[in-house]
C-alpha positions in Angstrom: -37.9 -20.2 15.7 -34.2 -19.3 16.2 -32.3 -21.3 18.8 -32.9 -20.1 22.4 -29.5 -18.4 22.8 -28.7 -15.3 24.8 -27.2 -12.2 23.2 -24.0 -11.6 25.1 -22.6 -8.3 26.3 -19.0 -9.2 26.2 -16.9 -11.8 24.2 -13.2 -12.4 24.7 -11.4 -14.9 22.5 -7.8 -16.2 23.0 -6.3 -18.2 20.3 -4.4 -21.1 21.9 -3.4 -23.2 19.0 -3.0 -22.3 15.3 -0.6 -23.0 12.5 0.8 -19.5 12.7 2.3 -17.1 15.2 1.9 -13.4 14.4 3.7 -10.8 16.4 4.0 -7.7 14.3 1.2 -7.2 11.7 -1.2 -4.4 12.3 -4.4 -5.6 14.0 -7.8 -3.9 14.3 -9.1 -2.3 17.5 -9.8 -4.9 20.2 -7.1 -7.3 19.1 -3.9 -7.7 21.2 -0.7 -9.3 20.2 1.0 -11.9 22.5 3.9 -9.8 23.5 2.0 -7.1 25.4 0.2 -9.8 27.3 3.5 -11.2 28.6 4.7 -7.8 29.6 1.6 -7.4 31.8 2.4 -10.7 33.6 4.1 -10.0 37.0 6.4 -13.0 36.9 7.3 -13.0 33.2 11.0 -13.4 32.5 13.6 -11.3 34.4 14.2 -7.7 34.9 17.5 -6.1 33.8 18.2 -3.6 36.5 21.2 -2.1 34.7 19.1 -1.4 31.6 15.8 -0.7 33.3 13.7 -3.0 31.2 12.3 -6.6 31.4 14.0 -9.4 29.4 11.7 -11.5 27.3 11.5 -15.2 28.1 11.0 -16.8 24.7 11.0 -20.2 26.3 7.6 -19.3 27.7 6.0 -17.8 24.6 3.3 -19.6 22.6 4.2 -22.1 19.8 2.4 -22.8 16.6 1.2 -26.3 15.6 -1.0 -27.7 12.8 -4.4 -27.5 14.5 -6.8 -25.2 16.2 -7.9 -24.2 19.7 -9.6 -21.1 20.9 -10.7 -20.1 24.4 -14.1 -18.4 24.4 -15.2 -16.2 27.3 -18.8 -15.0 27.3 -20.7 -12.8 29.7 -24.2 -11.2 30.1 -24.4 -8.0 32.0 -27.1 -9.0 34.5 -25.4 -12.3 35.4 -22.9 -12.9 38.1 -20.2 -14.8 36.3 -18.6 -15.3 32.9 -18.2 -18.7 31.2 -15.1 -20.2 29.7 -15.5 -22.6 26.9 -12.6 -24.3 25.0 -13.3 -24.9 21.3 -11.0 -27.7 20.1 -7.6 -28.7 21.6 -5.0 -28.7 18.9 -3.1 -31.7 17.5 -0.8 -33.0 20.2 -0.1 -33.4 23.9 2.4 -30.4 23.9 1.2 -27.3 22.2 -2.1 -26.6 24.0 -0.7 -27.2 27.5 2.4 -25.1 26.7 0.3 -22.2 25.4 -2.2 -22.3 28.3 0.7 -22.0 30.7 2.4 -19.3 28.7 -0.7 -17.1 28.7 -1.6 -18.0 32.3 -5.1 -19.1 31.5 -7.1 -20.0 34.6 -7.8 -23.5 33.3 -9.8 -24.5 36.4 -12.5 -22.1 35.2 -13.0 -23.8 31.9 -16.4 -25.4 32.1 -16.6 -27.2 28.7 -14.5 -28.4 25.9 -16.2 -28.6 22.5 -14.6 -30.8 19.8 -15.6 -29.5 16.4 -15.1 -32.9 14.8 -13.1 -36.2 15.0 -9.8 -35.3 13.5 -6.8 -35.4 15.8 -5.5 -32.0 14.8 -8.5 -30.7 16.8 -8.8 -33.4 19.5 -5.1 -34.4 20.1 -4.6 -32.0 23.0 -7.8 -33.0 24.9 -6.3 -35.7 27.3 -3.2 -33.6 28.1 -5.5 -30.6 28.9 -7.7 -32.7 31.2 -4.6 -34.1 32.9 -3.3 -30.6 33.3 -6.6 -29.4 34.8 -6.6 -32.3 37.2 -3.2 -31.3 38.6 -4.4 -27.8 39.1 -7.5 -29.1 40.9 -5.3 -30.7 43.6 -4.1 -27.3 44.7 -7.5 -25.6 44.8 -10.6 -26.2 46.9 -12.5 -28.8 44.8 -15.8 -27.2 45.7 -14.8 -24.0 43.9 -14.1 -25.7 40.5 -16.8 -26.6 38.0 -16.7 -30.0 36.4 -15.3 -30.0 32.9 -17.8 -31.3 30.3 -16.4 -32.7 27.1 -18.9 -32.1 24.3 -18.4 -34.5 21.4 -20.3 -35.9 18.4 -21.3 -39.5 19.1 -20.0 -40.8 15.8 -16.3 -41.3 16.6 -14.4 -43.2 13.9 -12.0 -46.0 14.5 -9.5 -44.2 12.3 -9.4 -41.8 9.5 -6.8 -41.8 6.7 -5.4 -39.6 3.9 -5.6 -40.6 0.2 -3.9 -38.0 -2.0 -4.9 -37.1 -5.6 -5.2 -37.4 -8.4 -7.1 -40.7 -7.9 -7.8 -40.3 -4.2 -8.1 -44.0 -3.8 -4.8 -45.2 -2.1 -4.5 -44.4 1.7 -0.9 -43.4 2.4 -1.3 -42.9 6.1 -3.7 -42.8 9.0 -4.4 -39.7 11.1 -3.5 -40.3 14.8 -6.5 -41.7 16.7 -8.8 -39.4 18.5 -9.2 -39.9 22.3 -11.6 -42.7 23.1 -14.7 -42.1 25.2 -13.3 -44.2 28.0 -10.0 -42.3 28.0 -11.8 -38.9 28.2 -13.7 -40.1 31.3 -10.6 -41.6 32.9 -8.9 -38.2 32.5 -11.7 -36.5 34.3 -13.9 -35.2 31.5 -17.7 -35.4 31.9 -18.7 -36.8 28.6 -21.6 -35.5 26.7 -22.5 -36.8 23.2 -24.5 -34.5 20.9 -25.5 -34.9 17.3 -28.1 -32.1 17.5 -27.7 -28.4 17.9 -27.7 -27.2 21.5 -26.9 -24.2 23.7 -24.1 -24.3 26.3 -22.3 -21.9 28.7 -25.6 -20.9 30.2 -27.0 -20.4 26.7 -24.4 -18.0 25.6 -22.8 -20.4 23.0 -24.6 -22.4 20.4 -23.1 -25.7 19.1 -24.5 -26.7 15.8 -25.9 -30.1 14.7 -25.3 -31.6 11.3 -24.4 -29.0 8.7 -26.6 -29.1 5.6 -24.6 -29.5 2.4 -26.4 -27.2 0.0 -23.6 -25.4 -1.9 -22.7 -27.1 -5.2 -19.0 -26.5 -5.2 -18.4 -27.5 -1.5 -18.0 -31.2 -2.1 -16.0 -32.2 1.0 -12.5 -33.8 1.0 -11.9 -36.0 -2.1 -9.2 -37.9 -0.3 -11.1 -38.5 2.9 -11.0 -42.1 4.1 -12.5 -43.9 7.1 -11.6 -47.3 8.6 -14.5 -49.6 9.3 -14.7 -53.0 10.9 -15.7 -56.0 8.7 -16.5 -59.5 9.7 -16.0 -62.3 7.2 -16.9 -65.8 8.1 -16.8 -64.8 11.7 -13.3 -63.5 11.4 -12.5 -59.8 12.5 -11.2 -57.5 9.8 -11.5 -54.1 8.4 -11.1 -51.9 5.3 -10.9 -48.3 4.2 -14.0 -46.6 2.7 -14.3 -43.3 1.0 -15.6 -40.5 3.3 -15.6 -37.2 1.5 -18.1 -35.6 3.9 -17.1 -35.3 7.5 -20.6 -35.3 8.8 -19.7 -35.2 12.5 -18.3 -31.6 12.0 -20.0 -28.9 14.0 -19.5 -25.1 14.3 -20.1 -22.7 17.2 -21.9 -19.3 17.3 -21.9 -16.5 19.8 -24.4 -13.6 19.3 -22.9 -10.3 20.5 -25.3 -7.4 21.2 -25.1 -4.6 18.6 -22.7 -6.6 16.4 -24.2 -9.9 15.3 -22.9 -13.5 15.1 -19.4 -14.6 15.6 -18.9 -18.0 14.0 -16.2 -20.5 14.8 -15.6 -23.1 12.0 -12.5 -25.0 13.0 -11.9 -26.7 9.7 -14.9 -26.1 7.4 -15.0 -29.6 5.9 -18.7 -28.9 5.3 -17.6 -25.7 3.5 -17.6 -22.3 5.1 -20.4 -21.2 2.8 -22.6 -24.1 4.0 -21.7 -23.2 7.6 -22.7 -19.5 7.1 -25.9 -20.4 5.3 -27.0 -22.7 8.1 -26.2 -20.1 10.8 -28.1 -17.3 9.0 -31.0 -19.6 8.4 -31.2 -20.6 12.1 -30.6 -17.3 13.7 -31.8 -14.7 11.2 -29.0 -12.4 12.4 -26.1 -10.8 10.5 -22.6 -12.2 10.7 -20.1 -10.0 12.3 -17.0 -12.3 12.3 -15.9 -15.6 10.8 -13.1 -17.4 12.6 -11.2 -20.6 11.9 -9.9 -22.9 9.3 -11.6 -22.5 5.9 -10.0 -25.6 4.4 -9.0 -23.9 1.1 -5.3 -24.8 1.1 -3.9 -27.0 -1.7 -4.7 -27.7 -5.3 -7.8 -29.7 -4.6 -9.4 -26.7 -2.9 -7.9 -23.8 -5.0 -10.8 -23.6 -7.4 -13.2 -22.9 -4.6 -11.4 -19.8 -3.4 -12.8 -17.2 -5.8 -16.4 -18.5 -5.3 -16.0 -18.6 -1.5 -14.5 -15.1 -1.4 -17.2 -13.8 -3.7 -19.9 -15.2 -1.4 -18.4 -13.7 1.7 -17.7 -10.3 0.3 -20.5 -9.8 -2.3 -23.4 -12.2 -1.9 -23.7 -12.3 1.9 -25.4 -9.1 3.0 -24.4 -7.6 5.2 -20.9 -8.9 4.7 -18.9 -9.8 7.7 -16.9 -7.0 9.3 -14.0 -9.4 10.0 -12.8 -12.6 8.6 -10.0 -14.5 10.4 -8.7 -17.2 8.1 -6.7 -19.6 10.3 -5.3 -23.2 10.5 -6.1 -24.9 7.1 -7.2 -21.8 5.2 -4.1 -21.6 3.1 -1.9 -18.8 1.8 -3.8 -18.2 -1.4 -7.1 -17.9 0.4 -5.6 -15.4 2.8 -4.3 -13.3 -0.1 -7.7 -13.3 -1.8 -9.6 -12.5 1.4 -7.2 -9.6 2.2 -7.8 -8.2 -1.3 -11.6 -8.4 -0.8 -11.8 -7.3 2.8 -8.7 -5.1 3.4 -8.0 -4.7 7.1 -11.2 -6.7 7.7 -9.1 -9.8 6.9 -7.3 -10.2 10.2 -3.9 -11.9 10.4 -4.8 -13.8 13.6 -2.6 -16.4 15.1 -1.7 -18.3 18.2 -1.3 -16.0 21.3 -3.6 -13.2 20.0 -6.5 -12.1 22.1 -9.6 -10.3 21.0 -12.0 -8.5 23.4 -15.4 -7.2 22.2 -18.0 -5.2 24.1 -21.6 -5.5 23.0 -24.2 -2.8 23.1 -27.8 -3.8 23.9 -29.3 -0.4 23.0 -27.6 -0.4 19.6 -28.8 -4.0 19.1 -32.4 -2.9 19.5 -32.0 -0.2 16.9 -30.1 -2.3 14.4 -32.0 -5.5 14.8 -35.5 -4.6 16.0 -37.0 -7.8 14.6 -35.0 -9.7 17.2 -37.0 -8.1 20.0 
């Protein structure tokens, strides 16, 4: 049986952290650049009376950073309220809170933060977000604000490191530590640990469990390393061990009426083909949109690009309408996807918003087996 997840009538996505900002490229219908959003803000910048136009305030535009974060808003027609879910929080204490403020996001309405996996370019903004939310709470009736659940995988590493090729055996640096469970709770987050798939946001968002590794060429990160504690003769110590497969990684799915599944894969350490195969197997629904880091940047991953693009554009049927390669996807992968999908490869970046309306009647005609 497919997961018990509602088909939503409306989905709005706001990209809050990404490596790229994109102001001018042509976007498909439903996508909005950052600039028009600022012009709609009543208090944005200043107004030049002599020239009769507003003056842009670049100090309060979004900034890019090496990481990912997306705000997901879901709604079902016969329910009273929408649900705001934050998927990942970027790499640092600055970029997410800056961009939340720039886009005037009502952060007190965010009910849940999902961390896709334990790498700090996806968890680094979590504590600063919770602290920002706590400050906002002080100025609002506490009874009107939902608690903020922080949805994490229970297997948090002590540290993860990077060992570059060609040998992939010498750790040259550690990645900044992820927030601890204790720090998350002290900052006001209501901690939930999940290793299995589960529905959230009143069953409008699905968070996966462990992603099966079934694709031969998706072999993880060759230079992935993890620090583990060791105890020799009663003395504390530790060592680096190889960790090619980041098994705590999870993806998220929203099923939109008349469209199909929208998949968020923040880094695709499991491989985006493995992610998609798992989602299709679980839901038995077509994939409408693939969003996030595809982890195809750099020489280690370059050979996977043709096979990945071939799967998405030729082997997967129906093929996705849109692919949004972001964060760690890499320039060469974007070029290859643009060649295969044309305008269906969307140049998304931080500050861009996407609004999609579903259609329940069309859904029943297109996917009668779901009813």
